[in-house]
GROMACS .gro file of C-alpha atoms in nm:
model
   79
    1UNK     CA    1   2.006   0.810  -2.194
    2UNK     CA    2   2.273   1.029  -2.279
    3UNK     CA    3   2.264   1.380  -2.399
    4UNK     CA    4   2.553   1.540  -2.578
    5UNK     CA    5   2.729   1.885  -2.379
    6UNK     CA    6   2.546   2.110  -2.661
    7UNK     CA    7   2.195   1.976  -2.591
    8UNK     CA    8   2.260   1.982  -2.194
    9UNK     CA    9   2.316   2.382  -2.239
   10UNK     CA   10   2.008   2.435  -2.539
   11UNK     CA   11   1.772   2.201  -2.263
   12UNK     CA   12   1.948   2.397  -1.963
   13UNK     CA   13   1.885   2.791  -2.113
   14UNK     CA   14   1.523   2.685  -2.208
   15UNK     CA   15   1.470   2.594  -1.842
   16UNK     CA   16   1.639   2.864  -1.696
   17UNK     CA   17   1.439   3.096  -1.939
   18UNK     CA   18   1.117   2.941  -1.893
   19UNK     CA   19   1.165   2.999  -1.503
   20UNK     CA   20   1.188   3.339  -1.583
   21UNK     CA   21   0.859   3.393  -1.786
   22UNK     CA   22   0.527   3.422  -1.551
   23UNK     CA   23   0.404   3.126  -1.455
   24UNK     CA   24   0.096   3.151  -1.648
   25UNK     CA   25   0.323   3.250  -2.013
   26UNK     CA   26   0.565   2.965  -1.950
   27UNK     CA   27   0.368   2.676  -2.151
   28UNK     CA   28   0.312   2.912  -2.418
   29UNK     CA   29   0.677   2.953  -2.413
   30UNK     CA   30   0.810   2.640  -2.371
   31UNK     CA   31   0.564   2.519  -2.688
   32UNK     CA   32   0.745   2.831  -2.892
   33UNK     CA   33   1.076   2.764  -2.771
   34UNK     CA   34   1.100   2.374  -2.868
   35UNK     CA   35   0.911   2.474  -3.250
   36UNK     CA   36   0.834   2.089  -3.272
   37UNK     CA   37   1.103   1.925  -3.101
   38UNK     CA   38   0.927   1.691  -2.933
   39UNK     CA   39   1.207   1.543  -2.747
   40UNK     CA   40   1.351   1.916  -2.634
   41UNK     CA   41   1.001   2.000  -2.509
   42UNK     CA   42   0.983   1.682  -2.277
   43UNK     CA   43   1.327   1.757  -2.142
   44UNK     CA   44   1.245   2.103  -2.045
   45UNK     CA   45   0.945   2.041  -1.936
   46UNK     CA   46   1.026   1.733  -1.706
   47UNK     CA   47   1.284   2.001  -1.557
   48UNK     CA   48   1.017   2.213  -1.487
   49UNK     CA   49   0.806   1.976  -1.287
   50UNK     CA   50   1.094   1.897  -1.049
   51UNK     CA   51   1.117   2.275  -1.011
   52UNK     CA   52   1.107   2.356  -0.648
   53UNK     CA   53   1.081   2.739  -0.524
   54UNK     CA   54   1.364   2.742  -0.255
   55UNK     CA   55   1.406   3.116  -0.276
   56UNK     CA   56   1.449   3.088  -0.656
   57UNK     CA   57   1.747   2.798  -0.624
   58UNK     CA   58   1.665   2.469  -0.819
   59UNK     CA   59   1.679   2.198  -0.506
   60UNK     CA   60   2.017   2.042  -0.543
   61UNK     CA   61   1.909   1.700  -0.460
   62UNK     CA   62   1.645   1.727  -0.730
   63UNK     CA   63   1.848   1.862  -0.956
   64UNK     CA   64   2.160   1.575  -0.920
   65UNK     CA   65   1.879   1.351  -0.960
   66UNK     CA   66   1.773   1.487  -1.303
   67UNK     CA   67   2.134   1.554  -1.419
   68UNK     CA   68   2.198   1.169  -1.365
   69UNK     CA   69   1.885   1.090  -1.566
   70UNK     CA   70   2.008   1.248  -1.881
   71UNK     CA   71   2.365   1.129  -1.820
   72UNK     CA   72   2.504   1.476  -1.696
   73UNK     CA   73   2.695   1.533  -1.362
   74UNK     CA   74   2.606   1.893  -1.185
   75UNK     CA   75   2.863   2.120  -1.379
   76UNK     CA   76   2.750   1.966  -1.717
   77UNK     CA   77   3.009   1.689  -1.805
   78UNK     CA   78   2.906   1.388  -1.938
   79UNK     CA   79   2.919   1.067  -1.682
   0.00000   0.00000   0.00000
């Protein structure tokens, strides 16, 4: 699956934005955020579950992984 440059950064601000509600708002959010988009919601949300807490950093490895899965390299170009 590929996602277009504009979706990477709506998908990649959600994220980053949920990460900075509490954990216990960030559902909540996330379900306000995505106002029905099914398909937005998943994508932040599988983001989410890979989240590791490495001092705040999104784990690298985790993150390349991701990134490859919706057809993005690490600095947001398409592959």
């Amino acid at each position: 699956m590929n996602i277009n440059p504009e979706r990477w950064k709506q998908i990649s601000h959600l994220y980053h934005a949920a990460l900075a509600a509490p954990q216990s708002e960030r559902d909540a959010f996330v379900r306000s955020a995505c106002a029905g988009d099914d398909a937005l919601d998943r994508e932040v949300r599988a983001l989410l579950a890979n989240h590791t807490d490495n001092d705040g950093v999104f784990d690298r490895e985790r993150l390349g992984y991701t990134a490859k899965q919706v057809g993005m390299d690490l600095i947001g170009q398409q592959i």
